[in-house]
PDB file of C-alpha atoms in Angstrom:
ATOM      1  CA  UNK A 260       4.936 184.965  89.987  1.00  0.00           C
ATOM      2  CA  UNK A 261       4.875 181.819  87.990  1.00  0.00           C
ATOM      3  CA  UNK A 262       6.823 182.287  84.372  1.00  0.00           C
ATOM      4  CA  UNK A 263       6.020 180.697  81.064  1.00  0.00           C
ATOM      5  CA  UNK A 264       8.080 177.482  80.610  1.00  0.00           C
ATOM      6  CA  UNK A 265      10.872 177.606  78.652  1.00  0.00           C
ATOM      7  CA  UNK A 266      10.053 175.460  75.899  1.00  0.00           C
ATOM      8  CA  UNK A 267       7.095 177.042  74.640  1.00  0.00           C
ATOM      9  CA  UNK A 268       7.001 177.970  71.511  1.00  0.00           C
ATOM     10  CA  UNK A 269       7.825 181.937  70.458  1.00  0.00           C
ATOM     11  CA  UNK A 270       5.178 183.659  68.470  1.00  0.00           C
ATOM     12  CA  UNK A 271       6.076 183.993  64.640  1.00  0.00           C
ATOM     13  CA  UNK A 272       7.176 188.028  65.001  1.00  0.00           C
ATOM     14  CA  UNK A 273      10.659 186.465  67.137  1.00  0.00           C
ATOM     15  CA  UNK A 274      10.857 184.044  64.881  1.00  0.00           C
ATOM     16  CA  UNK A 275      10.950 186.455  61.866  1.00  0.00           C
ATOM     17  CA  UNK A 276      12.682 188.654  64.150  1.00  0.00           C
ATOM     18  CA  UNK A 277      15.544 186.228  64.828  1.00  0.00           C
ATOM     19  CA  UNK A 278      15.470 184.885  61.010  1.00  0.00           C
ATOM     20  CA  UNK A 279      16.744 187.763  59.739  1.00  0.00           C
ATOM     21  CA  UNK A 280      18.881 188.662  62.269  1.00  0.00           C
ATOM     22  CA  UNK A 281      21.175 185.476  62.629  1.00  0.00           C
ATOM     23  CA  UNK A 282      24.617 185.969  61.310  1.00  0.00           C
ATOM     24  CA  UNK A 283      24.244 181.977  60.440  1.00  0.00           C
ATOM     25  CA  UNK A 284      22.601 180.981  57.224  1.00  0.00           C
ATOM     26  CA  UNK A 285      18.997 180.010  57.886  1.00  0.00           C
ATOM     27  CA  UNK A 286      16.808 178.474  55.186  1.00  0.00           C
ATOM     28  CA  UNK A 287      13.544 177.167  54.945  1.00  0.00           C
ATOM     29  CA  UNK A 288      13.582 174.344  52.089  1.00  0.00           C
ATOM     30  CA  UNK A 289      10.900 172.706  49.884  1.00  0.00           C
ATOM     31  CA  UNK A 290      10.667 168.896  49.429  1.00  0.00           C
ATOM     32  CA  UNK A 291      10.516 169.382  46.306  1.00  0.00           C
ATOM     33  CA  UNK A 292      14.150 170.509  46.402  1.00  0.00           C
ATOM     34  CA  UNK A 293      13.728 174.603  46.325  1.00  0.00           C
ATOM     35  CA  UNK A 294      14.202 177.168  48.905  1.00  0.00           C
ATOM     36  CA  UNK A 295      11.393 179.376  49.669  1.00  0.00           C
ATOM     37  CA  UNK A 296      13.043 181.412  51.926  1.00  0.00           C
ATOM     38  CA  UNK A 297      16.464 182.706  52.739  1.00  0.00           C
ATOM     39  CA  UNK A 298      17.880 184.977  55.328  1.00  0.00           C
ATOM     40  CA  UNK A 299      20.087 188.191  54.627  1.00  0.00           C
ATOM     41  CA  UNK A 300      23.637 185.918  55.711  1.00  0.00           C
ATOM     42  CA  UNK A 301      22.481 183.381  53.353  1.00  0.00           C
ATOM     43  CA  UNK A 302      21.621 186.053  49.931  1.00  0.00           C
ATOM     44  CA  UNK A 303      25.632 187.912  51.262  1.00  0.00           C
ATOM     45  CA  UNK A 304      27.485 184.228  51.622  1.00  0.00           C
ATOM     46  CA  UNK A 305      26.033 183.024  48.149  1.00  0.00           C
ATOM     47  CA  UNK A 306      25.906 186.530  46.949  1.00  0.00           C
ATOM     48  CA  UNK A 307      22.732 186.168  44.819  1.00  0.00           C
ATOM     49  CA  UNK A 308      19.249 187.694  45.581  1.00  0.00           C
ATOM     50  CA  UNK A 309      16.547 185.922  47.485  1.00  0.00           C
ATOM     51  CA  UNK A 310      15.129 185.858  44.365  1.00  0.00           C
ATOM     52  CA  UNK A 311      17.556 183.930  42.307  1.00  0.00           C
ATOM     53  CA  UNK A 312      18.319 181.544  45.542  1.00  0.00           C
ATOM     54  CA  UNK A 313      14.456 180.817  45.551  1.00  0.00           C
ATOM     55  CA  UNK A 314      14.279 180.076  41.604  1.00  0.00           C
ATOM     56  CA  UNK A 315      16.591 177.242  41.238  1.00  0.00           C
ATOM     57  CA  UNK A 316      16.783 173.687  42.629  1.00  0.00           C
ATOM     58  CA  UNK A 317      19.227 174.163  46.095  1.00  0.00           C
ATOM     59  CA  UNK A 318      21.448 171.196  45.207  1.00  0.00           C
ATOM     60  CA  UNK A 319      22.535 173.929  41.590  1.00  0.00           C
ATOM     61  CA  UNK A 320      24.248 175.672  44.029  1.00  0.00           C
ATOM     62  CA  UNK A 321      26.245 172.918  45.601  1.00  0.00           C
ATOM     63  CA  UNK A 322      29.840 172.140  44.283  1.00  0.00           C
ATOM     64  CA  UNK A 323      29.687 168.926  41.641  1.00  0.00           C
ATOM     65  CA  UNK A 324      31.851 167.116  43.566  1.00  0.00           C
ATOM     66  CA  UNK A 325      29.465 167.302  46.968  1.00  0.00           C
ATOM     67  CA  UNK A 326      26.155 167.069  45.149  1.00  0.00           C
ATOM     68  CA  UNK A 327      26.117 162.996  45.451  1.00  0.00           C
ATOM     69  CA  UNK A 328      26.484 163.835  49.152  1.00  0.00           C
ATOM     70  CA  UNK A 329      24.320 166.511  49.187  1.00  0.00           C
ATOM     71  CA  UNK A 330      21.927 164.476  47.393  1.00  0.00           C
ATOM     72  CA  UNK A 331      21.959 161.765  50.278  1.00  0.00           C
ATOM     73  CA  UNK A 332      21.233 164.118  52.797  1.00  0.00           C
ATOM     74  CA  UNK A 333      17.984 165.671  51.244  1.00  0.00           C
ATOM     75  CA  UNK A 334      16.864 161.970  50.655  1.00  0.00           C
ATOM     76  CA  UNK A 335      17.588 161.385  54.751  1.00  0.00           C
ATOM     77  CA  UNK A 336      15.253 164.860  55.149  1.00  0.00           C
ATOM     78  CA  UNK A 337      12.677 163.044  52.429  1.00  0.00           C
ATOM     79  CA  UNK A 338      12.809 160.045  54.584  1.00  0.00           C
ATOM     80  CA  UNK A 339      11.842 162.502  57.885  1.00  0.00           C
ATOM     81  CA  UNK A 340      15.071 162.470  59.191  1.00  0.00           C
ATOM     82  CA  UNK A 341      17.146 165.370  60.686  1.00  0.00           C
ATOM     83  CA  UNK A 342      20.676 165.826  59.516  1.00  0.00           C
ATOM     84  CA  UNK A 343      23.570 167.003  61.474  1.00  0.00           C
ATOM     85  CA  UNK A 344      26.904 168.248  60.189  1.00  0.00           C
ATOM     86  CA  UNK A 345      27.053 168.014  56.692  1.00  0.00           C
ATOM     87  CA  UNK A 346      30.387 169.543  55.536  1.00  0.00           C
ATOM     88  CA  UNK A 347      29.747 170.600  51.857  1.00  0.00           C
ATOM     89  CA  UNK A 348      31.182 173.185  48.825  1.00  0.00           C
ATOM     90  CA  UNK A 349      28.884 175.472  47.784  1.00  0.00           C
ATOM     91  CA  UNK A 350      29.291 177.882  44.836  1.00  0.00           C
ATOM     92  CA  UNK A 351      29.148 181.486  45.066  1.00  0.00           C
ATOM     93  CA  UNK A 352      27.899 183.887  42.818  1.00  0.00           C
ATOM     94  CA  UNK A 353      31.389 185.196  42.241  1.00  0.00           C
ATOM     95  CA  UNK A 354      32.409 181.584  41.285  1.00  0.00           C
ATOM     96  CA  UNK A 355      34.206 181.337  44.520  1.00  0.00           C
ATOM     97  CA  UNK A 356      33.871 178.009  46.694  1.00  0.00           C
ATOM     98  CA  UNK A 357      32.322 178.476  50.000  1.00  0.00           C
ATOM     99  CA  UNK A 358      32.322 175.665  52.511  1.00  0.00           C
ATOM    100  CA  UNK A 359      29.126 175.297  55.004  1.00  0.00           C
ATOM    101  CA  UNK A 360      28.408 172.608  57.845  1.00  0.00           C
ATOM    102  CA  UNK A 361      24.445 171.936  57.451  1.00  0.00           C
ATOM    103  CA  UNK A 362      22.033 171.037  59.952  1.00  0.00           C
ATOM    104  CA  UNK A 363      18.834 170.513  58.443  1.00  0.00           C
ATOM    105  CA  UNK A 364      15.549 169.265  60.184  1.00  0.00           C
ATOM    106  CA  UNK A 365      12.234 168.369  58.307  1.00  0.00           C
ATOM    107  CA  UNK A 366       8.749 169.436  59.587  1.00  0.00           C
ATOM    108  CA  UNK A 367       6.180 167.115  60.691  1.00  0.00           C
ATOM    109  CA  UNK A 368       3.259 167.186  58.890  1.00  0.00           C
ATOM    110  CA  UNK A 369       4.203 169.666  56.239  1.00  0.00           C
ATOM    111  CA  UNK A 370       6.359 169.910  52.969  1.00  0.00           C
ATOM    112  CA  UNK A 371       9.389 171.571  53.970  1.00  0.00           C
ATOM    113  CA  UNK A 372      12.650 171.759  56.315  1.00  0.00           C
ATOM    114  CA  UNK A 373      14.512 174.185  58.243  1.00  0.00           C
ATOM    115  CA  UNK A 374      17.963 174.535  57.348  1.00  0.00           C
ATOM    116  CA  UNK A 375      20.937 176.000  58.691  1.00  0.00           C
ATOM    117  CA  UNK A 376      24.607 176.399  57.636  1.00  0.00           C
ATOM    118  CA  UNK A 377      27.623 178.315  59.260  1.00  0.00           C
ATOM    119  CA  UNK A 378      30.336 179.399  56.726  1.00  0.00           C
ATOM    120  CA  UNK A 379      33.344 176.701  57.689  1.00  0.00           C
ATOM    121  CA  UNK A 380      35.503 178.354  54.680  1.00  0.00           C
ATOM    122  CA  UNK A 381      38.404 179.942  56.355  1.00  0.00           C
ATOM    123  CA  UNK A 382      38.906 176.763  59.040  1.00  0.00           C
ATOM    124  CA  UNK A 383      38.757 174.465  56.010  1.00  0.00           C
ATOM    125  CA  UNK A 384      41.090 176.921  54.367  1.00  0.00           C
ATOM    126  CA  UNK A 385      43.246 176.585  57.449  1.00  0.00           C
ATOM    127  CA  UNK A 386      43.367 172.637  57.405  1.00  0.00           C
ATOM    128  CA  UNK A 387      44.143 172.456  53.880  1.00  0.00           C
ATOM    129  CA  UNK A 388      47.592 174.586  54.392  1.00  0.00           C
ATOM    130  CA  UNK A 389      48.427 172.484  57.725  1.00  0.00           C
ATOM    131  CA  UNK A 390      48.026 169.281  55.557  1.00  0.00           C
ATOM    132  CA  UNK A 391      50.311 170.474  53.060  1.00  0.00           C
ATOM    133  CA  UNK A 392      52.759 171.899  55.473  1.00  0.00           C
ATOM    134  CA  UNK A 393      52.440 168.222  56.582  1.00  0.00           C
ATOM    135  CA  UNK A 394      53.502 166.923  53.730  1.00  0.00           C
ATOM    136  CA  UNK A 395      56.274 169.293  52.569  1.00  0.00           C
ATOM    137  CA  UNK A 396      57.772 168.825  55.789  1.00  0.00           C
ATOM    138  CA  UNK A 397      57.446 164.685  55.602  1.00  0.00           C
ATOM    139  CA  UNK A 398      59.441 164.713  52.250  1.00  0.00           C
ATOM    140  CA  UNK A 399      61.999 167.491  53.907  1.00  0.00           C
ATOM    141  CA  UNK A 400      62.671 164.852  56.421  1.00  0.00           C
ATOM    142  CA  UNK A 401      63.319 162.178  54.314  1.00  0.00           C
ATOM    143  CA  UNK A 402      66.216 164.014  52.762  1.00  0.00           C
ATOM    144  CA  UNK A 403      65.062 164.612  48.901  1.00  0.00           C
ATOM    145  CA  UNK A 404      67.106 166.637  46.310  1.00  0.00           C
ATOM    146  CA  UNK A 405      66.372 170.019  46.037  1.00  0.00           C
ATOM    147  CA  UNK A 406      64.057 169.482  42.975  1.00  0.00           C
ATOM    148  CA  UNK A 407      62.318 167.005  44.766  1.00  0.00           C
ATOM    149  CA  UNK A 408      61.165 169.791  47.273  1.00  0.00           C
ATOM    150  CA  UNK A 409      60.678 172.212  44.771  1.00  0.00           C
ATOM    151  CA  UNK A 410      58.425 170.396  42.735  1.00  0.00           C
ATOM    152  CA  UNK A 411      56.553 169.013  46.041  1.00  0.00           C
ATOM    153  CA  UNK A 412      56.261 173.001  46.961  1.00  0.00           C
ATOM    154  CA  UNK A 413      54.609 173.750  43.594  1.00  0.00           C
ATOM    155  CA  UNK A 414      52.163 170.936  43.723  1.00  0.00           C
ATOM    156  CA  UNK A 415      51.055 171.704  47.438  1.00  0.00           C
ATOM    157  CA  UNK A 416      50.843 175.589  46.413  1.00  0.00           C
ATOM    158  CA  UNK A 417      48.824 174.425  43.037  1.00  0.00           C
ATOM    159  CA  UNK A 418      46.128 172.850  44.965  1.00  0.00           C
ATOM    160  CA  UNK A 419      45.776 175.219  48.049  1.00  0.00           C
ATOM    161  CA  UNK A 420      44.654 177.419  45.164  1.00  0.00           C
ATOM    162  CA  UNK A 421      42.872 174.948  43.089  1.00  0.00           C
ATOM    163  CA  UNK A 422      45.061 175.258  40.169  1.00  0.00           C
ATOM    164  CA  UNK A 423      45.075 171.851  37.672  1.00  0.00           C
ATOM    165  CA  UNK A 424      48.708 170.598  36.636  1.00  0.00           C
TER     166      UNK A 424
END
């Protein structure tokens, strides 16, 4: 019994299937810098509507301080190449920051990209806390005054929640 190869292509029911199914965030994106369509994960990470996600340029909902990045990577998709591993902030409905690594790949021929993004909040979270662990315990070991390590405490614990001094 001879089997279809692998690499053939799946008919556009799996794909829909599988679209909005993934617990990833899956996007198909506009060159001309809009989605026009999102998967369930990707309306509950942002928490907006499909709607709202589809009616504003993508790079509104990046963080200010990664849209110059972002920015560089939709020109590398302009330019027809794929990206790999963008680490960027995104902003959440809620106002909350959530972190996403991007792969995004354009298609040949036509006027859009696939996207997708997997929610690296909580490790980024994670390394943030090690690195100021890191650092309270660097200026432990070089024998400060007790004020010195209390103020070096409050700073670390101001930016792990992104309070401003």
């Amino acid at each position: 019994m001879d089997r279809a190869p692998l690499t053939m292509a799946l008919p556009p029911p799996a794909f829909a299937e599988m679209f909005e199914l993934s617990l990833d965030l899956l996007c198909i994106g506009g060159l001309d810098g809009y989605f026009k369509r999102v998967n369930p994960a990707f309306e509950k990470a942002f928490g907006y509507s499909s709607d709202e996600l589809l009616s504003r340029p993508f790079l509104d909902f990046v963080h200010p301080v990664d849209r110059a990045l972002s920015q560089k990577a939709f020109e590398q998709v302009l330019r027809g190449e794929e990206v790999v591993r963008l680490e960027n902030r995104n902003l959440r409905a809620d106002g909350s920051t959530l972190w996403l690594e991007w792969s995004a790949r354009p298609v040949p021929g036509e006027a859009t990209f696939y996207g997708a993004g997997h929610d690296v909040t909580d490790r980024k979270r994670f390394e943030d806390q090690l690195s100021a662990l890191r650092r309270v315990a660097a200026l432990v070991a070089s024998e400060p005054t007790p004020d010195e390590v209390f103020a070096s405490v409050a700073e670390e614990v101001a930016r792990l929640l992104c309070v401003e001094n």
